[in-house]
Coordinates of C-alpha atoms in Angstrom, one line a residue:
X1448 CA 7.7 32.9 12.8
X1449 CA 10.9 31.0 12.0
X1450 CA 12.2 30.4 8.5
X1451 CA 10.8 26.5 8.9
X1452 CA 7.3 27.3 9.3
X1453 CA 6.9 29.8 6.9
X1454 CA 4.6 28.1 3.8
X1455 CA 6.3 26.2 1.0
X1456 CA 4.9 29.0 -1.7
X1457 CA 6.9 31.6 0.2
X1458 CA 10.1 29.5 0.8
X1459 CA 9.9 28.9 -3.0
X1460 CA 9.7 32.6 -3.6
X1461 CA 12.9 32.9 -1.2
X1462 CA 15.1 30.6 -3.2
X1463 CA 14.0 32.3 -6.6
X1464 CA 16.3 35.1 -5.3
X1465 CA 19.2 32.5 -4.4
X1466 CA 19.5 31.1 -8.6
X1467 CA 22.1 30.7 -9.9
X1468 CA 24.6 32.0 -7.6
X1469 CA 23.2 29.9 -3.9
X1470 CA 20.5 27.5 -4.8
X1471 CA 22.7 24.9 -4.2
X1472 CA 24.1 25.0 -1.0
X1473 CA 20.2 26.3 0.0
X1474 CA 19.3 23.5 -1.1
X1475 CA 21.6 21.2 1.3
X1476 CA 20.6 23.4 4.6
X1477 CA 17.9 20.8 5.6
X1478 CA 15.2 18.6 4.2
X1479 CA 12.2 21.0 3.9
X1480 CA 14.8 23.3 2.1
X1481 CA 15.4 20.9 -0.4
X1482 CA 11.9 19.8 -1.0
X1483 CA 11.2 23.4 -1.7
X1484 CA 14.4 23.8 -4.0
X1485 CA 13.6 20.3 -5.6
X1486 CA 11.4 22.0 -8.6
X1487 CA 13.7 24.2 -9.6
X1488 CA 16.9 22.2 -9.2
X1489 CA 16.3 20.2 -12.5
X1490 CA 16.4 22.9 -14.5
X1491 CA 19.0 25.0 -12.4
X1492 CA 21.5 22.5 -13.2
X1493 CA 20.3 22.2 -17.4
X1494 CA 20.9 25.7 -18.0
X1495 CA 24.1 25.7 -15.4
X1496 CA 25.2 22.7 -17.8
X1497 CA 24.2 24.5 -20.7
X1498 CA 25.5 28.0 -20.2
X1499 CA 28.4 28.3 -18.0
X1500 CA 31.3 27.1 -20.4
X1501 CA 29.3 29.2 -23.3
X1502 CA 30.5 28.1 -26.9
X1503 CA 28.2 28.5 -30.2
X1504 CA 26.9 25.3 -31.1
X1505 CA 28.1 23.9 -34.6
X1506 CA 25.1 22.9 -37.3
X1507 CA 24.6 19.7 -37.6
X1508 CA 25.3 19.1 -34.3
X1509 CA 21.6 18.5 -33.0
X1510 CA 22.3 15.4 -30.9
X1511 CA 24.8 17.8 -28.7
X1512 CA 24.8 16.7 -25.1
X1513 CA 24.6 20.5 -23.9
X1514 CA 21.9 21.5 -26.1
X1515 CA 19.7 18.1 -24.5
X1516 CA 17.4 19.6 -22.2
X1517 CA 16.9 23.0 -23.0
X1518 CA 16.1 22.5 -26.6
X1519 CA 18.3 25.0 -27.1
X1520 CA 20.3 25.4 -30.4
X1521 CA 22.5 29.0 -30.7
X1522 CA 24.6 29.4 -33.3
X1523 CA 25.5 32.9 -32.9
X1524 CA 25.4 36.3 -30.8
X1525 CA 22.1 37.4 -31.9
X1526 CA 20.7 34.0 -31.4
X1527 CA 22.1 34.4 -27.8
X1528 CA 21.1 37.6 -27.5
X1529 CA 17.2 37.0 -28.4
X1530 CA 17.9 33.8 -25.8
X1531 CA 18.5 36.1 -22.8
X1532 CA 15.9 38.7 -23.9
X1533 CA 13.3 35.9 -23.7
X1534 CA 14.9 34.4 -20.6
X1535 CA 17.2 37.0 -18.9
X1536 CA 18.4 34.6 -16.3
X1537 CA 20.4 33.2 -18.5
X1538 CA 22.8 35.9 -18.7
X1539 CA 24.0 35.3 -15.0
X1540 CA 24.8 31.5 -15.7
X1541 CA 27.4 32.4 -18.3
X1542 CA 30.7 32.4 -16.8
X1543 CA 33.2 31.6 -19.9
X1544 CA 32.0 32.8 -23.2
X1545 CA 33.8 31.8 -26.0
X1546 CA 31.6 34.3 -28.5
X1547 CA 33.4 33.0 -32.1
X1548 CA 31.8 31.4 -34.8
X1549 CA 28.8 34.0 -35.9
X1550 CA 25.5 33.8 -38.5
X1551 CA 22.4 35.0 -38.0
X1552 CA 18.1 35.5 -37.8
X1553 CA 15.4 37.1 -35.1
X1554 CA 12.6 37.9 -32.8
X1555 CA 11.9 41.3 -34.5
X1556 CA 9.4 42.0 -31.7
X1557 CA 11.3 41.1 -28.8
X1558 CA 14.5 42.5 -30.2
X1559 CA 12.4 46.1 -30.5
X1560 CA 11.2 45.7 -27.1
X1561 CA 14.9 44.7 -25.6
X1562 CA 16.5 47.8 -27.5
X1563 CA 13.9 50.4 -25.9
X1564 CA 14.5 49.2 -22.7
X1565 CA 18.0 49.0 -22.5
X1566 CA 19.9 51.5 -20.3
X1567 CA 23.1 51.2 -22.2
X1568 CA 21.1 52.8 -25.0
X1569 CA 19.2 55.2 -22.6
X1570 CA 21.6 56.5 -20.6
X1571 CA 24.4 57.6 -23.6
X1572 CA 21.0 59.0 -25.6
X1573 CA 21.7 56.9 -28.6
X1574 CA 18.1 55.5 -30.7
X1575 CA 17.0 52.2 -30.5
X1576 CA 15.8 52.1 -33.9
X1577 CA 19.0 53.0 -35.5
X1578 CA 20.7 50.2 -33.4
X1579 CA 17.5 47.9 -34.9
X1580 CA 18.2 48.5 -38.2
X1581 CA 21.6 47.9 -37.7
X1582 CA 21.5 44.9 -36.1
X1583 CA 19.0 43.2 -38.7
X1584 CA 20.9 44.7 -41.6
X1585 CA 24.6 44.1 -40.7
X1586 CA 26.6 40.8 -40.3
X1587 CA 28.7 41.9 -37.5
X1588 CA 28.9 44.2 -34.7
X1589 CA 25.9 46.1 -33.2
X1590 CA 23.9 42.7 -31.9
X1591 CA 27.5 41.8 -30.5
X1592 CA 27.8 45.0 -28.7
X1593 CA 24.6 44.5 -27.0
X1594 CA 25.2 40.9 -26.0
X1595 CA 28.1 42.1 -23.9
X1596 CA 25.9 44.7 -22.3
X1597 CA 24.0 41.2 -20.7
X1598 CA 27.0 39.4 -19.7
X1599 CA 27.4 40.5 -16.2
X1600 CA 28.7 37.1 -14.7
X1601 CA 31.0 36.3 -16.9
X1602 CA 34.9 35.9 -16.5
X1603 CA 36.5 34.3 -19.4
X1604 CA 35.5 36.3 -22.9
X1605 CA 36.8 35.2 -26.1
X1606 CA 35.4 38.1 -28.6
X1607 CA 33.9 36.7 -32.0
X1608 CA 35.8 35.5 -34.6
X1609 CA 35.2 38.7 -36.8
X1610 CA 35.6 41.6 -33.8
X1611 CA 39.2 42.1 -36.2
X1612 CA 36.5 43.6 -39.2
X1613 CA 35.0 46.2 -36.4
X1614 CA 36.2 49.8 -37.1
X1615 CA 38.2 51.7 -34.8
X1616 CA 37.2 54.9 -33.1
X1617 CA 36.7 57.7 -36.3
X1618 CA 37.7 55.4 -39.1
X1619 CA 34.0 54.3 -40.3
X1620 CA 34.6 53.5 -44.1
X1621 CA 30.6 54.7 -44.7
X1622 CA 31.3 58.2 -43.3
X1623 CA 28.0 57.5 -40.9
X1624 CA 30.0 57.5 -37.8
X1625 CA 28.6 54.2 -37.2
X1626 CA 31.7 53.3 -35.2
X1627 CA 31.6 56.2 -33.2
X1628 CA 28.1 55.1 -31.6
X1629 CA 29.6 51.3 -30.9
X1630 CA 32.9 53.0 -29.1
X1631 CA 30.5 55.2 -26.8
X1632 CA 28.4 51.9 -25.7
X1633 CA 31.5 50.3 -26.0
X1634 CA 32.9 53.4 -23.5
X1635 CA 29.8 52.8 -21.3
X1636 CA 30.9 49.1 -20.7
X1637 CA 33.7 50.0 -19.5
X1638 CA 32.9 52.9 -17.3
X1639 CA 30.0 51.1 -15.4
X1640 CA 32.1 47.6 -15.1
X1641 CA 34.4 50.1 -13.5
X1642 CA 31.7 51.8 -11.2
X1643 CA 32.1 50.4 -7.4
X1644 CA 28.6 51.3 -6.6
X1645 CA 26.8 49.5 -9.9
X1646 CA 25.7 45.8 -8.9
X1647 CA 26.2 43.2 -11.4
X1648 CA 27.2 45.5 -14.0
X1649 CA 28.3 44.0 -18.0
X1650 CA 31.8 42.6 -17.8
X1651 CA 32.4 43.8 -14.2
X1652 CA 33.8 40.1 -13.0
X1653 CA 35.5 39.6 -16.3
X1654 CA 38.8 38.0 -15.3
X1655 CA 40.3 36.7 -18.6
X1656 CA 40.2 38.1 -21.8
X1657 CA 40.7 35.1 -24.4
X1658 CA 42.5 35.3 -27.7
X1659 CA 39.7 35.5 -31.3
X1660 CA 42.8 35.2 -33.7
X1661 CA 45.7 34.0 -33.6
X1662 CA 49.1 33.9 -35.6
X1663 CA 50.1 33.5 -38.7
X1664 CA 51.5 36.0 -41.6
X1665 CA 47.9 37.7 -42.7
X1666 CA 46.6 37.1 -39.1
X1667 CA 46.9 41.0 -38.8
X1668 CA 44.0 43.1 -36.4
X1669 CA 43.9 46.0 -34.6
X1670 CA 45.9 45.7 -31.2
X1671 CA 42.9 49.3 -30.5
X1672 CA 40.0 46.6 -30.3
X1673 CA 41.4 45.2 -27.4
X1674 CA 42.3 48.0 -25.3
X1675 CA 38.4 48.4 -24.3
X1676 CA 38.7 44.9 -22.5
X1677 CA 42.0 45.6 -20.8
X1678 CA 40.5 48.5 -19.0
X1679 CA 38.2 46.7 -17.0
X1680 CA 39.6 46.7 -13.9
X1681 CA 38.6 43.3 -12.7
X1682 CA 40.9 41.7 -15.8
X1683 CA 44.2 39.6 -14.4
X1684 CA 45.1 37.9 -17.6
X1685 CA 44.8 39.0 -21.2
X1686 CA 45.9 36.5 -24.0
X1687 CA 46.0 38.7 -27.3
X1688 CA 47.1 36.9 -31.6
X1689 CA 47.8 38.7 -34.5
X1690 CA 47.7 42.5 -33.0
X1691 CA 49.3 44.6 -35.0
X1692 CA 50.5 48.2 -33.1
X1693 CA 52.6 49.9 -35.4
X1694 CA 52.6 52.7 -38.3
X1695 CA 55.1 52.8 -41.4
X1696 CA 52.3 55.0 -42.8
X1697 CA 51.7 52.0 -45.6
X1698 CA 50.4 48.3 -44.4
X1699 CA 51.2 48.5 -40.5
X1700 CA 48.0 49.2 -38.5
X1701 CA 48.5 52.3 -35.6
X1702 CA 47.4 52.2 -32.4
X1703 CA 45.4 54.4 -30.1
X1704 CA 45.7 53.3 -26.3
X1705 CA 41.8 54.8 -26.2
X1706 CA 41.8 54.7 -22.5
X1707 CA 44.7 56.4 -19.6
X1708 CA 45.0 53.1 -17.2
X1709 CA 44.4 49.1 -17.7
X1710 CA 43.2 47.1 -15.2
X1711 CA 45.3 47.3 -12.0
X1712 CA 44.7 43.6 -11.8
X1713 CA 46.4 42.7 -14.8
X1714 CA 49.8 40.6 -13.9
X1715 CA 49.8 37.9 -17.2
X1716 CA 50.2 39.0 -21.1
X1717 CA 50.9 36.7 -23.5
X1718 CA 51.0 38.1 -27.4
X1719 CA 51.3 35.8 -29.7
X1720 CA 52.0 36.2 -33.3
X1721 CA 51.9 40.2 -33.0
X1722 CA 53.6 43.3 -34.5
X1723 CA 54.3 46.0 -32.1
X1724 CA 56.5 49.2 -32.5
X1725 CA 58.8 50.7 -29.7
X1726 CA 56.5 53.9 -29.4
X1727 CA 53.2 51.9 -29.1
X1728 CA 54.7 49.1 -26.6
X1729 CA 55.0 52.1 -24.5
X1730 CA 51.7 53.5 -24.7
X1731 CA 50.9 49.8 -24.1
X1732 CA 52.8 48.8 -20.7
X1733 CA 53.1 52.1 -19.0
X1734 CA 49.3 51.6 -18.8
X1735 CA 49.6 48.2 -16.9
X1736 CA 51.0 49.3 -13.9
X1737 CA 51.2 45.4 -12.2
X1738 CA 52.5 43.1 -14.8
X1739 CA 54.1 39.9 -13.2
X1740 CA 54.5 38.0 -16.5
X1741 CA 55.1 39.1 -20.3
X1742 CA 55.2 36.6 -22.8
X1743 CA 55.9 38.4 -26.6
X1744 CA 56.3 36.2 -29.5
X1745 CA 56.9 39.0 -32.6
X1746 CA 55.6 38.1 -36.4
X1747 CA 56.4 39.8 -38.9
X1748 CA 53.0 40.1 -41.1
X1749 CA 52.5 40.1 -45.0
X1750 CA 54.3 43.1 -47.1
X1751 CA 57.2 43.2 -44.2
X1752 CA 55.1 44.8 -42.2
X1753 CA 57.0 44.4 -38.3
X1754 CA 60.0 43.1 -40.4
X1755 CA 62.5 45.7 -38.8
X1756 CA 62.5 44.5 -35.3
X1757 CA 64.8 46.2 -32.7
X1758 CA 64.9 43.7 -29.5
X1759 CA 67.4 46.1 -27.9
X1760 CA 64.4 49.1 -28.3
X1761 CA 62.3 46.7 -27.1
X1762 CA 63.5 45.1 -24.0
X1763 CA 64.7 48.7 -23.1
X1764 CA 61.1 49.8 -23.0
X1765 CA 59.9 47.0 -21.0
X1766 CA 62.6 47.0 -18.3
X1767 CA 61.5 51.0 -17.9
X1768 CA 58.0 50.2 -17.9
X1769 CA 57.7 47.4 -15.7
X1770 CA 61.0 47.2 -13.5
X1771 CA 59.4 47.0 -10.5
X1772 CA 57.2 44.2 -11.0
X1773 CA 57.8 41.8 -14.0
X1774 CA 59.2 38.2 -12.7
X1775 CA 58.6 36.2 -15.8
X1776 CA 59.7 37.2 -19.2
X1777 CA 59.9 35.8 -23.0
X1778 CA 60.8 36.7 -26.0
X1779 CA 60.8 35.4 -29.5
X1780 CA 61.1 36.4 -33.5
X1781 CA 58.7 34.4 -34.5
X1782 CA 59.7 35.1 -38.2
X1783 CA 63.0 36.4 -38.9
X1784 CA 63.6 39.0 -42.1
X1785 CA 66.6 41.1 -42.4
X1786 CA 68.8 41.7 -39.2
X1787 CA 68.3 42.0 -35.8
X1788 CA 69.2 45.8 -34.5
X1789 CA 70.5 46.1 -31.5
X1790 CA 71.1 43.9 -28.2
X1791 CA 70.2 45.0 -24.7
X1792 CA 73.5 44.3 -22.5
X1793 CA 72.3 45.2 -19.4
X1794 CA 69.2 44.4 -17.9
X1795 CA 69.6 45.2 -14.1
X1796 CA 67.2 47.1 -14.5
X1797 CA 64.4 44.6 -13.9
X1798 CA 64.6 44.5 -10.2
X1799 CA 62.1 41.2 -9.7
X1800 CA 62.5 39.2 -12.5
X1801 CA 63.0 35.5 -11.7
X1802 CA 62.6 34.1 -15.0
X1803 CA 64.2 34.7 -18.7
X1804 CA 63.4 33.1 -21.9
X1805 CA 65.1 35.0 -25.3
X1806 CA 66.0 33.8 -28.5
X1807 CA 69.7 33.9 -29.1
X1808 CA 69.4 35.9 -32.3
X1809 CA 68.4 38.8 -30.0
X1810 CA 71.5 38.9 -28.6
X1811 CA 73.1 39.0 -32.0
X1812 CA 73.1 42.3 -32.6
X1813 CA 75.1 45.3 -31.5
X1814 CA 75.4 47.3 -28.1
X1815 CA 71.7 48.9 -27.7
X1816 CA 72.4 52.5 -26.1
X1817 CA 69.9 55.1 -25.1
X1818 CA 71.6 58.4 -26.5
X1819 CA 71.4 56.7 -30.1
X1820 CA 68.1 57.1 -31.4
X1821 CA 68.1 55.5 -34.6
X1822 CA 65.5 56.0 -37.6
X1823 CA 61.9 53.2 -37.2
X1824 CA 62.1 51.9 -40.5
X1825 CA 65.6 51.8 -41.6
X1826 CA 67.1 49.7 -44.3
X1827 CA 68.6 46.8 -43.1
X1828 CA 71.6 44.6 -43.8
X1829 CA 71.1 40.7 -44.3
X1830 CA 73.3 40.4 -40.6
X1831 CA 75.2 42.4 -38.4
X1832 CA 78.9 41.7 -38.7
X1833 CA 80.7 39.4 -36.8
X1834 CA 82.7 41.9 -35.0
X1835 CA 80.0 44.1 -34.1
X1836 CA 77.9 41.8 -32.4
X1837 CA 77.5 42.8 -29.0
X1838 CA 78.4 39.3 -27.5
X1839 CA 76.7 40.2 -23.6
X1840 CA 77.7 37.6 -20.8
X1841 CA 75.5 36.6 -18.4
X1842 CA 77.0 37.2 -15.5
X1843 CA 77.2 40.6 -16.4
X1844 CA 73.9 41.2 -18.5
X1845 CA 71.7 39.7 -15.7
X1846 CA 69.8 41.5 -12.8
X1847 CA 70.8 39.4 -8.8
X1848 CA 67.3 38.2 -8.6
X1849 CA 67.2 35.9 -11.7
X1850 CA 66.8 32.2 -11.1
X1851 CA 66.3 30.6 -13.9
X1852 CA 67.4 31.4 -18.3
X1853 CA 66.4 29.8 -21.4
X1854 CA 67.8 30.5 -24.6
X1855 CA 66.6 29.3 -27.6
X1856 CA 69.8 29.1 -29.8
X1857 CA 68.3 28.9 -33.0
X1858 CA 70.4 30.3 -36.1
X1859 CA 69.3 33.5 -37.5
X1860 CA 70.1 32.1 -41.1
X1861 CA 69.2 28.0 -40.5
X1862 CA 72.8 27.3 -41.3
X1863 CA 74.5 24.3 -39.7
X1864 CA 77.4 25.9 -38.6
X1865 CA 76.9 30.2 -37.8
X1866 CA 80.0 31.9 -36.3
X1867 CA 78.0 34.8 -35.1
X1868 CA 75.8 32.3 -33.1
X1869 CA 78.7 30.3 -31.6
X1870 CA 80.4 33.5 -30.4
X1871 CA 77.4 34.8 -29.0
X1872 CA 76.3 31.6 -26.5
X1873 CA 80.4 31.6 -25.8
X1874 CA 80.2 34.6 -24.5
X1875 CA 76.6 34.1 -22.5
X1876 CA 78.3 31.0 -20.8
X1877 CA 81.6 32.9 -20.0
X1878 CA 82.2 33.4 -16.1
X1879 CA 79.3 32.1 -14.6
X1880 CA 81.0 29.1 -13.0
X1881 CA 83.4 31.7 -11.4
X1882 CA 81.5 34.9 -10.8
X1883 CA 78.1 34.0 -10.3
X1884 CA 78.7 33.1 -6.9
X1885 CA 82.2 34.1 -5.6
X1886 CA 81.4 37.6 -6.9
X1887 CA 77.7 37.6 -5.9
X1888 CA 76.6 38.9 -9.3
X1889 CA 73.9 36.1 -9.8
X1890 CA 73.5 34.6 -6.5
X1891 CA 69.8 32.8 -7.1
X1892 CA 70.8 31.7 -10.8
X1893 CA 69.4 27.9 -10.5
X1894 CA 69.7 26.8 -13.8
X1895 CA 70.8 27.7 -17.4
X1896 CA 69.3 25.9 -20.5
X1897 CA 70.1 26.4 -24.2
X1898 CA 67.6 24.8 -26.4
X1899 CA 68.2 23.8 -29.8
X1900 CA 67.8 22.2 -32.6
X1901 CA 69.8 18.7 -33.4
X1902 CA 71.8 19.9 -36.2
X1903 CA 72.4 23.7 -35.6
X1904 CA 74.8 23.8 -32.3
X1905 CA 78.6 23.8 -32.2
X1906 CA 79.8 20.1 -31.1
X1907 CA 82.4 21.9 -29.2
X1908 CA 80.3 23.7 -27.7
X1909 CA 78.5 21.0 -26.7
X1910 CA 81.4 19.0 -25.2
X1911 CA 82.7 21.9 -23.3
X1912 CA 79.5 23.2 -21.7
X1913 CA 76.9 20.4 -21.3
X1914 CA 77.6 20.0 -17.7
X1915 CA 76.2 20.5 -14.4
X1916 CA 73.6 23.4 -14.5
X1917 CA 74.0 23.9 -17.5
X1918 CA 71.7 21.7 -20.1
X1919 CA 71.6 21.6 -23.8
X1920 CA 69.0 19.7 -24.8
X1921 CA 68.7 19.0 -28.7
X1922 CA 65.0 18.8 -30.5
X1923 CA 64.3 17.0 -34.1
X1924 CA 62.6 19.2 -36.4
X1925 CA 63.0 22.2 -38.7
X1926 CA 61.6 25.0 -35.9
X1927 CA 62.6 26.1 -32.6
X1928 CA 59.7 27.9 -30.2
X1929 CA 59.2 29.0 -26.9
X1930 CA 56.4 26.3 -25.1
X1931 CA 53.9 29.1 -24.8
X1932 CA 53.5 29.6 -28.3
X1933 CA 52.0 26.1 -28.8
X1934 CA 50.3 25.9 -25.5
X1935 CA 48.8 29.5 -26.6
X1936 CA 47.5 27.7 -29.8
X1937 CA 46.3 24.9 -28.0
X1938 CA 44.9 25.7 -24.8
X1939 CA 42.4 28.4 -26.7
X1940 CA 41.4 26.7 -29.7
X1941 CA 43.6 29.1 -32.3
X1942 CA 45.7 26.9 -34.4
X1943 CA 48.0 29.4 -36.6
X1944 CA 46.0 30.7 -39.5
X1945 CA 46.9 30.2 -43.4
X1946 CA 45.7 32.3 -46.1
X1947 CA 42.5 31.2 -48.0
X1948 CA 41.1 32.7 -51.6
X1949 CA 37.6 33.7 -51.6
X1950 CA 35.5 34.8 -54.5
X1951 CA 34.2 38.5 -51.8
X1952 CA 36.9 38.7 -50.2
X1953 CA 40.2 37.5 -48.2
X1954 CA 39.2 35.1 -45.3
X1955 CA 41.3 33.9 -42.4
X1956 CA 40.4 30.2 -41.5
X1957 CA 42.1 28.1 -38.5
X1958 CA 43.8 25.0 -39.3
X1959 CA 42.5 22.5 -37.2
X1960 CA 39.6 22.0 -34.5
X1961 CA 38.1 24.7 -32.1
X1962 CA 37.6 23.4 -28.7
X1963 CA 36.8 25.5 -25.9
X1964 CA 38.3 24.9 -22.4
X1965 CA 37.0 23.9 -19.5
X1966 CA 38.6 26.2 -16.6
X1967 CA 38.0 28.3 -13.8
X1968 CA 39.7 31.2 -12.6
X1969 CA 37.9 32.1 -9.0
X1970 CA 39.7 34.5 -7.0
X1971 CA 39.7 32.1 -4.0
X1972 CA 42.0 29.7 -6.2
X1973 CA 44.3 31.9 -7.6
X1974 CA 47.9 31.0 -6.9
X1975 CA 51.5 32.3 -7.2
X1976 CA 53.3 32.0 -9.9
X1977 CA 56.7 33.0 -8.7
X1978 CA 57.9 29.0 -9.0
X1979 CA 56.0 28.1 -12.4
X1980 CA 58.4 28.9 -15.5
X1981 CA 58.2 28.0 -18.8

């Protein structure tokens, strides 16, 4: 019998097995098709509408055109999680889930049912009633765990807005070793995402990993609770504000890498607003083993914490941990206390990077070398004399396969005139008309831009280099940033945060609205990013 005559009842129970992923192009094969899809087309495309671009709804907002039609109103994880135990379809039409903004009430019932039946719980031995009572009796955390356990389609993930309150592994304030039983589901995730053989397993398609904080001088979390997430091996892109990965034994958070390898599919890192020492960005790259682009804007946090800040160190440890694959690189002091260390002269060492942006006060400090290995947290002068600054030129500091340089010449003190600054972009721009060609030392170098702002650049060195190539372009205003710091705000819905008093405790709130993007990120329209800079 062919597939035409078989009876409408059966062809209906066909194309059950087709939703979400195929129901529509079953749909288009031919009429009798689509008269068999036609019932379940309506609602296919309500919940597709509804769930793919996931965000938690906003009260008040009952007129929302994504909740019309499924009568649906979820305001946070355990909401959606009781949604998908009722309807577990639902799980495979979310795609991007942007899992901030969090409350919460239940389905005791269902919830009990859910927890006994789950073979995250099962398999690891842990008790569904202890996870019960948690997640009725806790604001945060266990129901949140569990909701990630359904998300098996998903490939954007921005974690909830509190995730930075979850404990890390053996540091459960109770002494219950409550956040030893999240890290082993959380462990579980991980290891069956990972699993080849394991069809549709949690987070096994999970492609982006969105930021859930974001800069800002008490935006300060745990750069640990991310690292479950960037060991997923399908991840490409991870976009991580306010991580702090550092110990001064006082108010620096440390870091624990948790896991031997990230995702082999990891090329993009942007951190944004973050704090990270030279030992932990270690344990942090030489875990990435195929980062094209690294985009690090440091902050120094509240108490000084990150406020000694050794760009030498630091741009050292990259070029040894990624030298074989990085193309794109930033860099930025996002707030700027006491002086900057040390300056990394030579950077040959990256053998495929295309594409430099740096602040200038990173190259205003002296000669970094490898057989000094100076004390973390020393005290620090205001500056680094004028006569020890390292002064690096281009032509000399930059590897062959370079193309194109930003620097963002912003004074390290605000002052209208700074000798340190105007010595250092003298000697950046000295000899590369000469000997970046007739010497072959910089052979693809394309361009060379120094941005700044309107009243904090030499005139003379204006008038003697603003030519050609070279551009100088002069903003208004009283602050000077890399575009991927705003675009990083932007794009993700995490305006900078600003300190706000509360009567239980201290509370991080974002300035501005939350909007969640629309955007896809299938591997069939992935492309390279070897010409896009900046």
């Amino acid at each position: 019998m062919s597939l035409l005559h078989l009876p409408v009842e059966v062809l209906q129970s066909i194309i059950l097995e087709t939703i979400p992923e195929s129901i529509d192009n079953v749909a288009l094969t031919c009429k009798k098709l689509y008269e068999a899809s036609e019932r379940y087309l309506v609602q296919h495309n309500i919940l597709r509408r509804r769930f793919r671009h996931f965000a938690f709804d906003v009260v008040g907002s009952d007129d929302d055109e994504r909740i019309h039609g499924t009568e649906t109103f979820i305001v946070n994880s355990l909401d959606l999680l009781m949604k998908i135990i009722h309807h577990p379809i639902i799980a495979q039409y979310i795609q991007i889930a942007d899992l901030r903004l969090l409350s919460a009430t239940c389905n005791i019932k269902a919830l009990r049912e859910f927890l006994h039946k789950s073979p995250y719980l099962k398999e690891i031995g842990e008790d569904p009633d202890f996870w019960e009572g948690m997640i009725r009796h806790e604001a945060l955390g266990h129901a949140e765990f569990l909701l990630l356990s359904l998300l098996t389609h998903v490939r954007e993930l921005a974690l909830p807005t509190n995730w930075r309150q979850l404990g890390v592994r053996g540091e459960d304030p109770s002494g219950a070793g409550n956040d030893l039983r999240t890290w082993q589901v959380l462990d579980h995730i991980v290891s069956r995402a990972n699993e080849r053989d394991t069809k549709d397993a949690a987070l096994s398609k999970l492609k982006i990993l969105r930021p859930f904080a974001s800069s800002g001088w008490r935006s300060r979390h745990a750069m640990t609770l991310n690292t479950p997430f960037l060991a997923i091996k399908s991840l490409r892109e991870a976009y991580i504000g306010g991580c702090v990965a550092t110990d001064d034994g006082e108010t620096a958070i440390p870091f624990s890498p948790e896991y031997p390898d990230y995702s082999p599919r990891l090329e993009k890192m942007e951190l944004v607003g973050c704090t990270i020492g030279r030992g932990e960005l270690r344990a942090l790259l030489s875990r990435i083993p195929n980062l094209n682009s690294l985009r690090y804007a440091h902050e120094t946090k509240w108490d000084s914490c990150g406020s000694y800040f050794d760009p030498g160190q630091a741009l050292c440890t990259i070029m040894e941990c990624t030298s074989e694959t990085l193309k794109e690189l930033s860099m930025r002091t996002m707030t700027q206390m006491g002086a900057i260390e040390s300056t990394l002269s030579n950077m040959k060492g990256f053998k495929r990077l295309k594409y430099l942006e740096i602040d200038a006060a990173m190259l205003m400090g002296t000669e970094f070398r490898r057989d000094i290995i100076k004390e973390e947290f020393p005290y620090q002068p205001l500056c680094v004399p004028l006569y020890e600054i390292a002064a690096p030129r281009l032509v000399d500091m930059l590897p062959p396969s370079i193309k194109s340089v930003r620097i963002l010449a912003t004074p390290w003190d605000c002052r209208e005139s700074d000798p340190r600054k105007t010595r250092c972009l003298r000697a950046l721009i000295d000899g590369l008309c000469t000997e970046r060609h007739s010497e072959g030392k910089l052979p693809r170098l394309k361009e060379v831009v120094f941005s700044a702002l309107g009243n904090t650049i030499d005139n003379n060195f204006l008038d003697k280099y603003k030519a050609g190539w070279v551009t100088i372009p002069l903003q208004e205003g009283t602050e000077l940033q890399p575009d991927f710091v705003p675009d990083f705000h932007e794009r993700f819905g995490v305006p900078a945060e600003e300190y706000v008093e509360s009567d239980e405790e201290d509370i991080l709130l974002p300035v501005g609205n939350v909007e969640l993007e629309d955007s896809e990120s299938d591997e069939e329209d992935s492309e390279s990013e070897d010409d896009q800079h900046f």
